[in-house]
Amino acid sequence: MSGGAKSTALPDVDHDLVFVEEFDALSIELKVVPGTDDAFDDVILMTSGKAKYPAKTHARKVAKELGVKDGLIYLPGLPTQIYEDSDMGPAFRQRRYFYYIAGADFENCAVTYDLATDNLVLWVSYIDPRQVLWYGTSPGPKECLAKTDLDEVRYTKDLDAFLRKRLDLDAADVVRVDASIGSSFCRDKTSRSSSSSSKTTLYVLHADQIPDILKDEPAAARSLEVDAFSLLPAMDHARVVKTPYEIDLIRKANDVSSSAHTAVLRQLKGMTNERDIEAAFLDHCLALHGAKHQAYPVIAGSGSNAGVLHYFGNDEPLVGRQLVCLDAGAEWDLYASDVTRTFPISGSFTGEAAAIYKAVQRMQNEVFARFKPGAPFAYLHLHAAYVAAQELLHIGILKGGSATEILAKGTISAFFPHGLGHHVGLEVHDVLSSDLMSRPPTDADAKKSKVFVNNTRNVRSQLGGSKRQPVTPDMYATLMNEAAAVSNGDVSAFFYQRDRRRLLEPGMIVTVEPGIYFCRPYIESFFLSDPTHAQYIDTDVLETYYGVGGVRIEDCLLVTEDGHDNLTTAPKGDDALRLINGK
Amino acid sequence: MSGGAKSTALPDVDHDLVFVEEFDALSIELKVVPGTDDAFDDVILMTSGKAKYPAKTHARKVAKELGVKDGLIYLPGLPTQIYEDSDMGPAFRQRRYFYYIAGADFENCAVTYDLATDNLVLWVSYIDPRQVLWYGTSPGPKECLAKTDLDEVRYTKDLDAFLRKRLDLDAADVVRVDASIGSSFCRDKTSRSSSSSSKTTLYVLHADQIPDILKDEPAAARSLEVDAFSLLPAMDHARVVKTPYEIDLIRKANDVSSSAHTAVLRQLKGMTNERDIEAAFLDHCLALHGAKHQAYPVIAGSGSNAGVLHYFGNDEPLVGRQLVCLDAGAEWDLYASDVTRTFPISGSFTGEAAAIYKAVQRMQNEVFARFKPGAPFAYLHLHAAYVAAQELLHIGILKGGSATEILAKGTISAFFPHGLGHHVGLEVHDVLSSDLMSRPPTDADAKKSKVFVNNTRNVRSQLGGSKRQPVTPDMYATLMNEAAAVSNGDVSAFFYQRDRRRLLEPGMIVTVEPGIYFCRPYIESFFLSDPTHAQYIDTDVLETYYGVGGVRIEDCLLVTEDGHDNLTTAPKGDDALRLINGK
């Protein structure tokens, strides 16, 4: 099950989905859980942190997804990084795909996994004792074997010889290939079937991650084939369903974050600037818990900054503002948490802020009630948006149509403009997050998404749930049409091939982070200027809500066999108010 | 004065340097200050932060160093960065060469400086109002002009048209050049004199930083010449002597750091782990001063970790250890500070720690007494090493020879193994730091230095003062021979061409950071195993000092017209003890 070119029949789904024009709730009841073929029992149960990181378990999951019995997986860890024109480098951040099957969080390593012999080897640098003075030491074989369930740890100086032998590079019939590693060298899976069965396949994540020995000596034995296409989707499908050990780490990261959110609430009355909030959060994570890294930069936005989804300034005074939106999550042993709380600076909500907070809390609670194996995540999003539309109609910001009508037109994206959530794992926006909200992209999507995409090199999907990507009015229209088709019995409308991971499965950890925002430039330029949407918005009422800025509430939910387990325990609502007010 | 291929006569130096076999101090008195041709009076005096960042002043300094009257300087700022296989990126860190003449600390900018018309233009992205919701906004033209003394701020969408016109790219006689920008396209300075005078020269920092328009359309007009060699040395020579505005920023960074060091001392008795120290330092910088970035990762090494120069673990308990070496410096508006203090965890030194602390403090004080314009920095280093040898002989760790003999053999590098200091500016180890300690490299150096160099891409010099590089026994021998030659009147021995910035000049800011360390693997593998050095080391006495770990004391000194100004006010010695003990 590689997710590559191979076509796989999707299981039938026994569904019970109610969709009517004037619904009060989208009811989604899928009786059989797709993807249960991925349930992976061969995991090492962790007992309170004493077990080893299950790199071998992860390697076996990857092998199962690759669906092959022979070949060698090779992944290089991150080498030492230096800024251009500087002798300093960024904080070390290990490559996540590497870590998943290597469990080593330091520089200049590599990992090999022999698919035929089930042999997992971590390759580490030998540290000259003389270097200790300058750089300290990094873990040696003994420490690595104690921490991770590797078969062997060896020194990188012996890696070339190992590869030369394992890949049979010294065979007599060596042929020259082009030094630039291109499609002729890295074949994709579909073309492999035509090749001789005697060939060894080397699986790499990207063509530029082939071993140095193949770069330095642009010669490959006839017995070697490099596959730079199959490993990434196989690893994605392995990573998206977490092992118990990973779940424990993500739970721990959430515990640290929840504790730090609590600390901020307790200290809030003594704070005068957004940066006090950031500093207190970081200090608590580091000093009390030893959590050195955050899973993402702290967002501490007060007033209108609460309505900027990726606000990183964190340097404005709190005086005269209603709310703070604090989106902050610590990392624990490379695993992320993602937690957002919104609370009033004064210790009590204004009437407007209370109404919006209550609306967002209802959005989240109604999703919680439906969050279980088999639920299509896009429909949970749609349900949250429906609740938002109901609430905003009740408040009076929306007018002139039913919640369903406003949803179908997409006007709700003026206030709830991002996806409901994403996977959490080694990345805060973990692999296959875009699949959660995926559907066949249209030309219009491609055009629109360009507006929001900076010149980033590696964002693999521009649609869907990763990094709080926009959900546009057009996307609502499509989702609604699809939901209608499904309710009429046409399940195929949302089961096309790339959707394998669209439904919640046990072991997934996904955020539920509804929000309602009042970002004036966005609302005015996209919606109030467009009669399609302007007709549904009461600008007089809206004007009184700009001061609320925005409200987002975000928890990390583990999908369990029969529902979910909320890993986030940070206080919200009245509990938060009590902490702020020292009660 | 480009520092490139052009040969420049160095000024005569009226020196008075005493060097005898049994000296008590290296006396260096240079009566005329070389480099005064660089004194740059056309600077904007800053009055308590209200003046603008002097990007234009900096551009003019660069132009003066380039020594040309025409042409266009083009520098791109840092584009948005994303980790591989992730949607997250590292913390934004602006390109320092760009910032020096642009004063803009946000993504996706460029700067052009027209050498003929003295016109400095910052190019910034236009932020679509709809993007504000996702990314917030970045400074527009008005904010940029208020902060920095630019001539104009324009949008990057117009940059191609500007370049097309200014570089005359639409001239009828366009010729094709190779798409790969190599030596045929980027000519160095020496070959330029042969080219036609009608050509416009485009100055870039590196060949890969040419404007996109030249990358996308691999055609250059006959009227265009790209110089990717002259700008970097010209900017280095401009940057190494700081303008008053820059001095104020570095002073402010030092004030923040000194304040945070003080806060750590006050709280030390309540701390139990190295990470408490790191957390308190960071919290104080951020919450009290709003300093969001550190100039480098905090080093909080206790016990033997104090003897690891670039220790970043910061996660070990303090119990049972003598000293903490805290090397931590905040950044202020992109300018660095670099401050180290070493102090006893208990509030009082052991006898051994007191002896080493006193020795290091004497090393620093004796350098301070000689720290003034005209002083060759390498000789200040040699003097500090001489003091260290005297002190370690007195303590009894060294034996069997005079301080001078031990210096000439280089055995002192077992305990004082790094350079005395480096420049501080936009980088913590600022440009031309390696020149401070430079001398003609020998084959032996090249071989030895490889031991210490990881696979870093951009470290320009592997010798000398940058990033606490090793000073090996061989280097001491060379320095001693050179010093002897100088004392015999042969000034040319240390004035070879690349040494232009070897002597201290007014406006330079340089650290003075002597240290004495007891790093067992380093001392044993390099020195105790070698009879040349082992004869001078008393291993019985040494054994009693390993518990000290290491002592380093580091301040940032501004070279003034008649001496220096110590920018670092963090408490040391008895003042530090009083703070730890709450007195």
Short mmCIF file of N, CA, C and O in Angstrom, two decimals, chain A residues 79-80 82-88 93 95 97 108 130-136 205-206 275 278-279 283 286-287 290 292 296 307-310 312 417 427 429 451-452 455-457 466-468 470 519 522 525-526, chain B residues 79-80 82-88 93 95 97 108 130-136 205-206 275 278-279 283 286-287 290 292 296 307-310 312 417 427 429 451-452 455-457 466-468 470 519 522 525-526:
data_model
loop_
_atom_site.label_atom_id
_atom_site.label_comp_id
_atom_site.label_asym_id
_atom_site.label_seq_id
_atom_site.Cartn_x
_atom_site.Cartn_y
_atom_site.Cartn_z
N PRO A 79 22.67 17.34 8.32
CA PRO A 79 24.07 17.70 8.58
C PRO A 79 24.13 19.04 9.32
O PRO A 79 23.12 19.72 9.47
N THR A 80 25.31 19.39 9.79
CA THR A 80 25.51 20.68 10.45
C THR A 80 25.08 21.80 9.50
O THR A 80 25.40 21.78 8.33
N ILE A 82 24.80 25.99 8.70
CA ILE A 82 25.39 27.31 8.97
C ILE A 82 24.64 28.33 8.12
O ILE A 82 24.32 28.06 6.97
N TYR A 83 24.32 29.49 8.70
CA TYR A 83 23.71 30.55 7.89
C TYR A 83 24.70 30.97 6.80
O TYR A 83 25.91 30.88 6.98
N GLU A 84 24.19 31.47 5.69
CA GLU A 84 25.06 32.04 4.67
C GLU A 84 25.89 33.16 5.29
O GLU A 84 25.37 33.95 6.08
N ASP A 85 27.13 33.27 4.89
CA ASP A 85 27.97 34.40 5.29
C ASP A 85 28.00 34.59 6.80
O ASP A 85 27.90 35.71 7.31
N SER A 86 28.10 33.51 7.54
CA SER A 86 28.08 33.58 8.99
C SER A 86 28.78 32.34 9.51
O SER A 86 28.98 31.37 8.78
N ASP A 87 29.19 32.37 10.77
CA ASP A 87 29.69 31.14 11.37
C ASP A 87 28.69 30.58 12.38
O ASP A 87 29.00 29.64 13.10
N MET A 88 27.49 31.18 12.42
CA MET A 88 26.43 30.69 13.30
C MET A 88 25.42 29.92 12.45
O MET A 88 25.30 30.15 11.26
N ARG A 93 17.38 21.21 14.10
CA ARG A 93 16.06 20.57 14.03
C ARG A 93 16.17 19.36 13.13
O ARG A 93 16.30 19.48 11.91
N ARG A 95 15.75 16.11 10.83
CA ARG A 95 14.81 15.71 9.79
C ARG A 95 13.83 14.69 10.37
O ARG A 95 14.25 13.69 10.95
N TYR A 97 11.53 12.59 8.91
CA TYR A 97 11.45 11.24 8.31
C TYR A 97 12.61 10.39 8.80
O TYR A 97 12.44 9.20 9.08
N ASN A 108 24.66 14.92 11.64
CA ASN A 108 25.56 14.13 10.80
C ASN A 108 25.43 12.61 10.97
O ASN A 108 26.42 11.90 10.98
N ARG A 130 39.64 15.09 20.99
CA ARG A 130 40.14 16.46 20.97
C ARG A 130 39.03 17.47 20.64
O ARG A 130 39.13 18.64 20.94
N GLN A 131 37.99 16.97 19.98
CA GLN A 131 36.90 17.88 19.61
C GLN A 131 35.96 18.18 20.78
O GLN A 131 35.18 19.12 20.70
N VAL A 132 36.04 17.36 21.82
CA VAL A 132 35.13 17.53 22.94
C VAL A 132 35.21 18.94 23.51
O VAL A 132 34.20 19.57 23.84
N LEU A 133 36.44 19.46 23.58
CA LEU A 133 36.62 20.82 24.11
C LEU A 133 35.81 21.83 23.32
O LEU A 133 35.24 22.76 23.87
N TRP A 134 35.76 21.63 21.99
CA TRP A 134 35.08 22.65 21.18
C TRP A 134 33.58 22.42 21.06
O TRP A 134 32.80 23.34 21.10
N TYR A 135 33.21 21.18 20.88
CA TYR A 135 31.81 20.92 20.56
C TYR A 135 31.10 20.03 21.56
O TYR A 135 29.94 19.72 21.38
N GLY A 136 31.79 19.62 22.61
CA GLY A 136 31.19 18.64 23.49
C GLY A 136 31.11 17.32 22.74
O GLY A 136 31.68 17.17 21.66
N LEU A 205 14.31 9.15 0.14
CA LEU A 205 13.14 10.03 0.26
C LEU A 205 13.05 10.99 -0.92
O LEU A 205 11.96 11.25 -1.44
N HIS A 206 14.20 11.54 -1.30
CA HIS A 206 14.29 12.47 -2.42
C HIS A 206 15.54 12.14 -3.22
O HIS A 206 16.51 11.61 -2.66
N ARG A 275 4.43 40.37 25.11
CA ARG A 275 5.69 39.63 25.28
C ARG A 275 5.81 39.03 26.67
O ARG A 275 6.55 38.06 26.86
N GLU A 278 4.35 35.60 26.23
CA GLU A 278 5.28 34.71 25.55
C GLU A 278 6.41 34.29 26.50
O GLU A 278 6.76 33.11 26.59
N ALA A 279 6.98 35.28 27.21
CA ALA A 279 8.12 34.98 28.09
C ALA A 279 7.71 34.01 29.20
O ALA A 279 8.45 33.07 29.52
N ASP A 283 9.31 30.35 29.66
CA ASP A 283 10.04 30.13 30.91
C ASP A 283 9.47 28.91 31.65
O ASP A 283 10.22 28.07 32.15
N LEU A 286 10.48 25.64 29.84
CA LEU A 286 11.90 25.31 29.96
C LEU A 286 12.30 25.03 31.40
O LEU A 286 12.87 23.97 31.70
N ALA A 287 12.02 25.98 32.30
CA ALA A 287 12.53 25.83 33.67
C ALA A 287 11.81 24.72 34.41
O ALA A 287 12.43 23.90 35.07
N GLY A 290 11.68 21.43 31.43
CA GLY A 290 12.82 21.06 30.60
C GLY A 290 12.47 20.91 29.13
O GLY A 290 13.18 20.26 28.37
N LYS A 292 12.75 22.37 25.88
CA LYS A 292 13.59 23.43 25.31
C LYS A 292 13.00 24.00 24.02
O LYS A 292 13.27 25.14 23.68
N TYR A 296 6.12 25.28 17.57
CA TYR A 296 5.93 26.36 16.58
C TYR A 296 6.06 27.67 17.36
O TYR A 296 5.96 27.68 18.59
N GLY A 307 -7.02 38.37 15.68
CA GLY A 307 -7.61 38.07 14.39
C GLY A 307 -6.59 37.90 13.27
O GLY A 307 -6.94 37.89 12.11
N VAL A 308 -5.32 37.78 13.63
CA VAL A 308 -4.26 37.48 12.66
C VAL A 308 -3.78 36.06 12.96
O VAL A 308 -3.23 35.79 14.02
N LEU A 309 -4.03 35.14 12.03
CA LEU A 309 -3.85 33.73 12.36
C LEU A 309 -2.42 33.36 12.69
O LEU A 309 -2.17 32.52 13.54
N HIS A 310 -1.46 33.94 12.00
CA HIS A 310 -0.05 33.65 12.28
C HIS A 310 0.67 34.92 12.73
O HIS A 310 1.67 35.33 12.15
N PHE A 312 3.09 36.96 14.91
CA PHE A 312 4.28 36.61 15.67
C PHE A 312 4.95 37.83 16.33
O PHE A 312 6.03 37.71 16.89
N PRO A 417 -12.34 31.20 8.53
CA PRO A 417 -11.70 31.10 7.20
C PRO A 417 -10.68 30.00 7.06
O PRO A 417 -10.09 29.86 6.00
N GLU A 427 5.72 16.62 13.16
CA GLU A 427 5.45 17.99 12.74
C GLU A 427 4.19 18.46 13.44
O GLU A 427 3.27 17.68 13.65
N HIS A 429 2.06 20.43 12.07
CA HIS A 429 1.11 20.11 10.99
C HIS A 429 1.65 18.86 10.33
O HIS A 429 2.45 18.93 9.40
N VAL A 451 -2.70 33.24 -4.23
CA VAL A 451 -2.71 34.50 -3.50
C VAL A 451 -2.03 34.35 -2.16
O VAL A 451 -1.36 35.25 -1.67
N PHE A 452 -2.17 33.18 -1.58
CA PHE A 452 -1.73 33.00 -0.19
C PHE A 452 -0.38 32.32 -0.05
O PHE A 452 0.12 32.18 1.03
N ASN A 455 6.85 32.40 -1.45
CA ASN A 455 7.81 31.62 -2.24
C ASN A 455 8.46 30.53 -1.38
O ASN A 455 9.64 30.53 -1.10
N THR A 456 7.61 29.60 -0.95
CA THR A 456 8.11 28.51 -0.13
C THR A 456 8.46 27.37 -1.05
O THR A 456 7.80 27.13 -2.04
N ARG A 457 9.50 26.62 -0.66
CA ARG A 457 10.00 25.60 -1.54
C ARG A 457 9.32 24.26 -1.38
O ARG A 457 9.16 23.51 -2.32
N SER A 466 -3.24 21.78 6.22
CA SER A 466 -1.93 22.04 6.80
C SER A 466 -1.67 23.54 6.92
O SER A 466 -2.04 24.33 6.08
N LYS A 467 -1.01 23.92 8.00
CA LYS A 467 -0.71 25.30 8.37
C LYS A 467 -1.87 26.26 8.18
O LYS A 467 -1.73 27.30 7.56
N ARG A 468 -2.97 25.93 8.74
CA ARG A 468 -4.12 26.81 8.76
C ARG A 468 -4.32 27.48 7.40
O ARG A 468 -4.35 28.70 7.26
N PRO A 470 -6.25 28.62 3.95
CA PRO A 470 -7.58 29.19 3.77
C PRO A 470 -8.61 28.17 3.29
O PRO A 470 -8.31 27.28 2.51
N CYS A 519 -11.27 40.24 11.20
CA CYS A 519 -10.10 40.86 10.60
C CYS A 519 -10.58 41.83 9.51
O CYS A 519 -10.95 41.42 8.42
N TYR A 522 -9.45 41.82 5.73
CA TYR A 522 -9.86 40.59 5.05
C TYR A 522 -11.35 40.62 4.77
O TYR A 522 -11.80 40.35 3.65
N SER A 525 -12.16 43.49 2.17
CA SER A 525 -11.69 43.35 0.79
C SER A 525 -12.28 42.15 0.08
O SER A 525 -12.50 42.17 -1.13
N PHE A 526 -12.56 41.09 0.81
CA PHE A 526 -13.09 39.88 0.17
C PHE A 526 -14.62 39.83 0.17
O PHE A 526 -15.24 39.33 -0.75
N PRO B 79 14.74 35.49 1.60
CA PRO B 79 13.36 35.10 1.27
C PRO B 79 12.78 34.22 2.38
O PRO B 79 13.50 33.79 3.28
N THR B 80 11.50 33.95 2.30
CA THR B 80 10.84 33.07 3.26
C THR B 80 11.54 31.71 3.26
O THR B 80 11.84 31.17 2.21
N ILE B 82 11.67 27.67 4.60
CA ILE B 82 10.88 26.53 5.10
C ILE B 82 11.83 25.35 5.27
O ILE B 82 12.71 25.14 4.44
N TYR B 83 11.66 24.61 6.36
CA TYR B 83 12.44 23.38 6.50
C TYR B 83 12.08 22.43 5.37
O TYR B 83 10.95 22.45 4.88
N GLU B 84 13.01 21.55 5.01
CA GLU B 84 12.69 20.49 4.05
C GLU B 84 11.53 19.66 4.60
O GLU B 84 11.50 19.37 5.80
N ASP B 85 10.65 19.23 3.74
CA ASP B 85 9.58 18.28 4.13
C ASP B 85 8.80 18.76 5.33
O ASP B 85 8.49 17.98 6.24
N SER B 86 8.49 20.02 5.38
CA SER B 86 7.78 20.62 6.51
C SER B 86 7.07 21.86 6.00
O SER B 86 7.37 22.38 4.93
N ASP B 87 6.09 22.34 6.78
CA ASP B 87 5.51 23.63 6.44
C ASP B 87 5.96 24.69 7.46
O ASP B 87 5.45 25.80 7.45
N MET B 88 6.89 24.33 8.33
CA MET B 88 7.43 25.28 9.29
C MET B 88 8.81 25.73 8.81
O MET B 88 9.47 25.02 8.07
N ARG B 93 16.00 35.18 10.24
CA ARG B 93 17.24 35.88 10.57
C ARG B 93 17.73 36.56 9.31
O ARG B 93 18.22 35.91 8.38
N ARG B 95 19.63 38.50 6.38
CA ARG B 95 21.00 38.54 5.87
C ARG B 95 21.68 39.81 6.36
O ARG B 95 21.14 40.91 6.17
N TYR B 97 24.63 41.34 5.48
CA TYR B 97 25.15 42.29 4.48
C TYR B 97 24.02 43.13 3.92
O TYR B 97 24.15 44.33 3.71
N ASN B 108 11.70 38.84 2.07
CA ASN B 108 11.42 39.07 0.65
C ASN B 108 11.64 40.52 0.19
O ASN B 108 10.85 41.04 -0.60
N ARG B 130 -5.86 40.91 1.85
CA ARG B 130 -6.45 39.62 2.18
C ARG B 130 -5.45 38.71 2.91
O ARG B 130 -5.84 37.78 3.59
N GLN B 131 -4.16 39.00 2.72
CA GLN B 131 -3.15 38.17 3.38
C GLN B 131 -2.97 38.53 4.85
O GLN B 131 -2.36 37.76 5.59
N VAL B 132 -3.45 39.71 5.25
CA VAL B 132 -3.25 40.16 6.62
C VAL B 132 -3.76 39.13 7.61
O VAL B 132 -3.14 38.85 8.63
N LEU B 133 -4.92 38.53 7.28
CA LEU B 133 -5.49 37.54 8.18
C LEU B 133 -4.53 36.39 8.42
O LEU B 133 -4.42 35.87 9.52
N TRP B 134 -3.81 35.98 7.36
CA TRP B 134 -2.94 34.81 7.50
C TRP B 134 -1.57 35.15 8.05
O TRP B 134 -1.03 34.44 8.87
N TYR B 135 -1.00 36.24 7.57
CA TYR B 135 0.40 36.49 7.91
C TYR B 135 0.62 37.81 8.62
O TYR B 135 1.75 38.16 8.93
N GLY B 136 -0.43 38.56 8.91
CA GLY B 136 -0.23 39.90 9.42
C GLY B 136 0.36 40.76 8.32
O GLY B 136 0.42 40.35 7.16
N LEU B 205 26.98 40.27 -4.00
CA LEU B 205 27.82 39.68 -2.94
C LEU B 205 28.37 38.32 -3.39
O LEU B 205 29.53 38.00 -3.14
N HIS B 206 27.50 37.53 -3.99
CA HIS B 206 27.86 36.20 -4.46
C HIS B 206 27.22 36.00 -5.84
O HIS B 206 26.18 36.60 -6.13
N ARG B 275 19.39 24.41 33.23
CA ARG B 275 18.31 24.99 32.42
C ARG B 275 17.59 26.11 33.15
O ARG B 275 16.97 26.98 32.52
N GLU B 278 19.49 29.15 32.06
CA GLU B 278 19.12 29.55 30.70
C GLU B 278 17.73 30.20 30.68
O GLU B 278 17.53 31.26 30.07
N ALA B 279 16.78 29.56 31.36
CA ALA B 279 15.41 30.07 31.35
C ALA B 279 15.33 31.46 31.96
O ALA B 279 14.66 32.35 31.42
N ASP B 283 14.16 34.76 29.92
CA ASP B 283 12.96 35.41 30.42
C ASP B 283 13.23 36.88 30.72
O ASP B 283 12.44 37.76 30.35
N LEU B 286 13.63 38.89 27.45
CA LEU B 286 12.40 39.07 26.69
C LEU B 286 11.37 39.90 27.46
O LEU B 286 10.87 40.91 26.95
N ALA B 287 11.07 39.50 28.70
CA ALA B 287 9.97 40.15 29.41
C ALA B 287 10.36 41.56 29.85
O ALA B 287 9.59 42.51 29.69
N GLY B 290 12.36 43.20 26.23
CA GLY B 290 11.82 43.03 24.88
C GLY B 290 12.86 42.56 23.87
O GLY B 290 12.69 42.74 22.67
N LYS B 292 14.04 39.82 21.92
CA LYS B 292 13.46 38.52 21.54
C LYS B 292 14.52 37.52 21.10
O LYS B 292 14.32 36.33 21.21
N TYR B 296 23.49 34.42 20.17
CA TYR B 296 24.00 33.05 20.00
C TYR B 296 23.33 32.20 21.08
O TYR B 296 22.80 32.74 22.06
N GLY B 307 34.14 23.46 30.90
CA GLY B 307 35.34 23.26 30.08
C GLY B 307 35.02 22.80 28.67
O GLY B 307 35.89 22.36 27.94
N VAL B 308 33.76 22.92 28.27
CA VAL B 308 33.36 22.63 26.88
C VAL B 308 32.98 23.98 26.26
O VAL B 308 32.02 24.61 26.67
N LEU B 309 33.75 24.42 25.28
CA LEU B 309 33.62 25.82 24.82
C LEU B 309 32.26 26.12 24.21
O LEU B 309 31.73 27.21 24.36
N HIS B 310 31.71 25.17 23.47
CA HIS B 310 30.40 25.40 22.87
C HIS B 310 29.39 24.39 23.39
O HIS B 310 28.77 23.65 22.63
N PHE B 312 25.98 23.22 24.73
CA PHE B 312 24.61 23.72 24.57
C PHE B 312 23.58 22.83 25.26
O PHE B 312 22.39 23.05 25.10
N PRO B 417 43.12 27.42 25.01
CA PRO B 417 43.24 26.86 23.66
C PRO B 417 42.56 27.67 22.57
O PRO B 417 42.60 27.26 21.42
N GLU B 427 27.05 40.28 13.29
CA GLU B 427 27.33 38.90 13.71
C GLU B 427 28.00 38.95 15.07
O GLU B 427 28.78 39.86 15.35
N HIS B 429 30.30 36.86 15.92
CA HIS B 429 31.68 36.78 15.45
C HIS B 429 31.70 37.55 14.14
O HIS B 429 31.44 37.00 13.08
N VAL B 451 40.89 18.89 11.58
CA VAL B 451 40.38 18.09 12.69
C VAL B 451 39.13 18.74 13.29
O VAL B 451 38.20 18.07 13.72
N PHE B 452 39.13 20.06 13.29
CA PHE B 452 38.10 20.77 14.02
C PHE B 452 36.94 21.27 13.16
O PHE B 452 35.98 21.79 13.67
N ASN B 455 31.39 19.75 8.53
CA ASN B 455 31.04 19.99 7.14
C ASN B 455 30.20 21.25 6.99
O ASN B 455 29.06 21.22 6.58
N THR B 456 30.81 22.37 7.34
CA THR B 456 30.12 23.65 7.24
C THR B 456 30.42 24.23 5.87
O THR B 456 31.51 24.07 5.35
N ARG B 457 29.43 24.92 5.34
CA ARG B 457 29.57 25.40 3.97
C ARG B 457 30.27 26.75 3.86
O ARG B 457 30.95 27.04 2.91
N SER B 466 37.61 33.79 14.74
CA SER B 466 36.15 33.66 14.67
C SER B 466 35.68 32.35 15.28
O SER B 466 36.33 31.31 15.18
N LYS B 467 34.54 32.39 15.94
CA LYS B 467 33.92 31.26 16.66
C LYS B 467 34.92 30.45 17.48
O LYS B 467 34.98 29.24 17.38
N ARG B 468 35.64 31.14 18.32
CA ARG B 468 36.51 30.47 19.28
C ARG B 468 37.26 29.31 18.63
O ARG B 468 37.17 28.17 19.07
N PRO B 470 40.48 27.03 17.46
CA PRO B 470 41.65 26.60 18.21
C PRO B 470 42.89 27.43 17.92
O PRO B 470 43.11 27.86 16.79
N CYS B 519 39.79 20.39 30.40
CA CYS B 519 38.99 19.42 29.63
C CYS B 519 39.83 18.15 29.47
O CYS B 519 40.74 18.08 28.65
N TYR B 522 40.70 16.37 26.06
CA TYR B 522 41.54 17.23 25.22
C TYR B 522 42.98 17.27 25.75
O TYR B 522 43.95 17.07 25.00
N SER B 525 44.61 13.65 25.43
CA SER B 525 44.89 13.11 24.10
C SER B 525 45.90 13.95 23.33
O SER B 525 46.67 13.43 22.52
N PHE B 526 45.90 15.26 23.56
CA PHE B 526 46.81 16.12 22.81
C PHE B 526 48.14 16.35 23.53
O PHE B 526 49.18 16.46 22.89
#
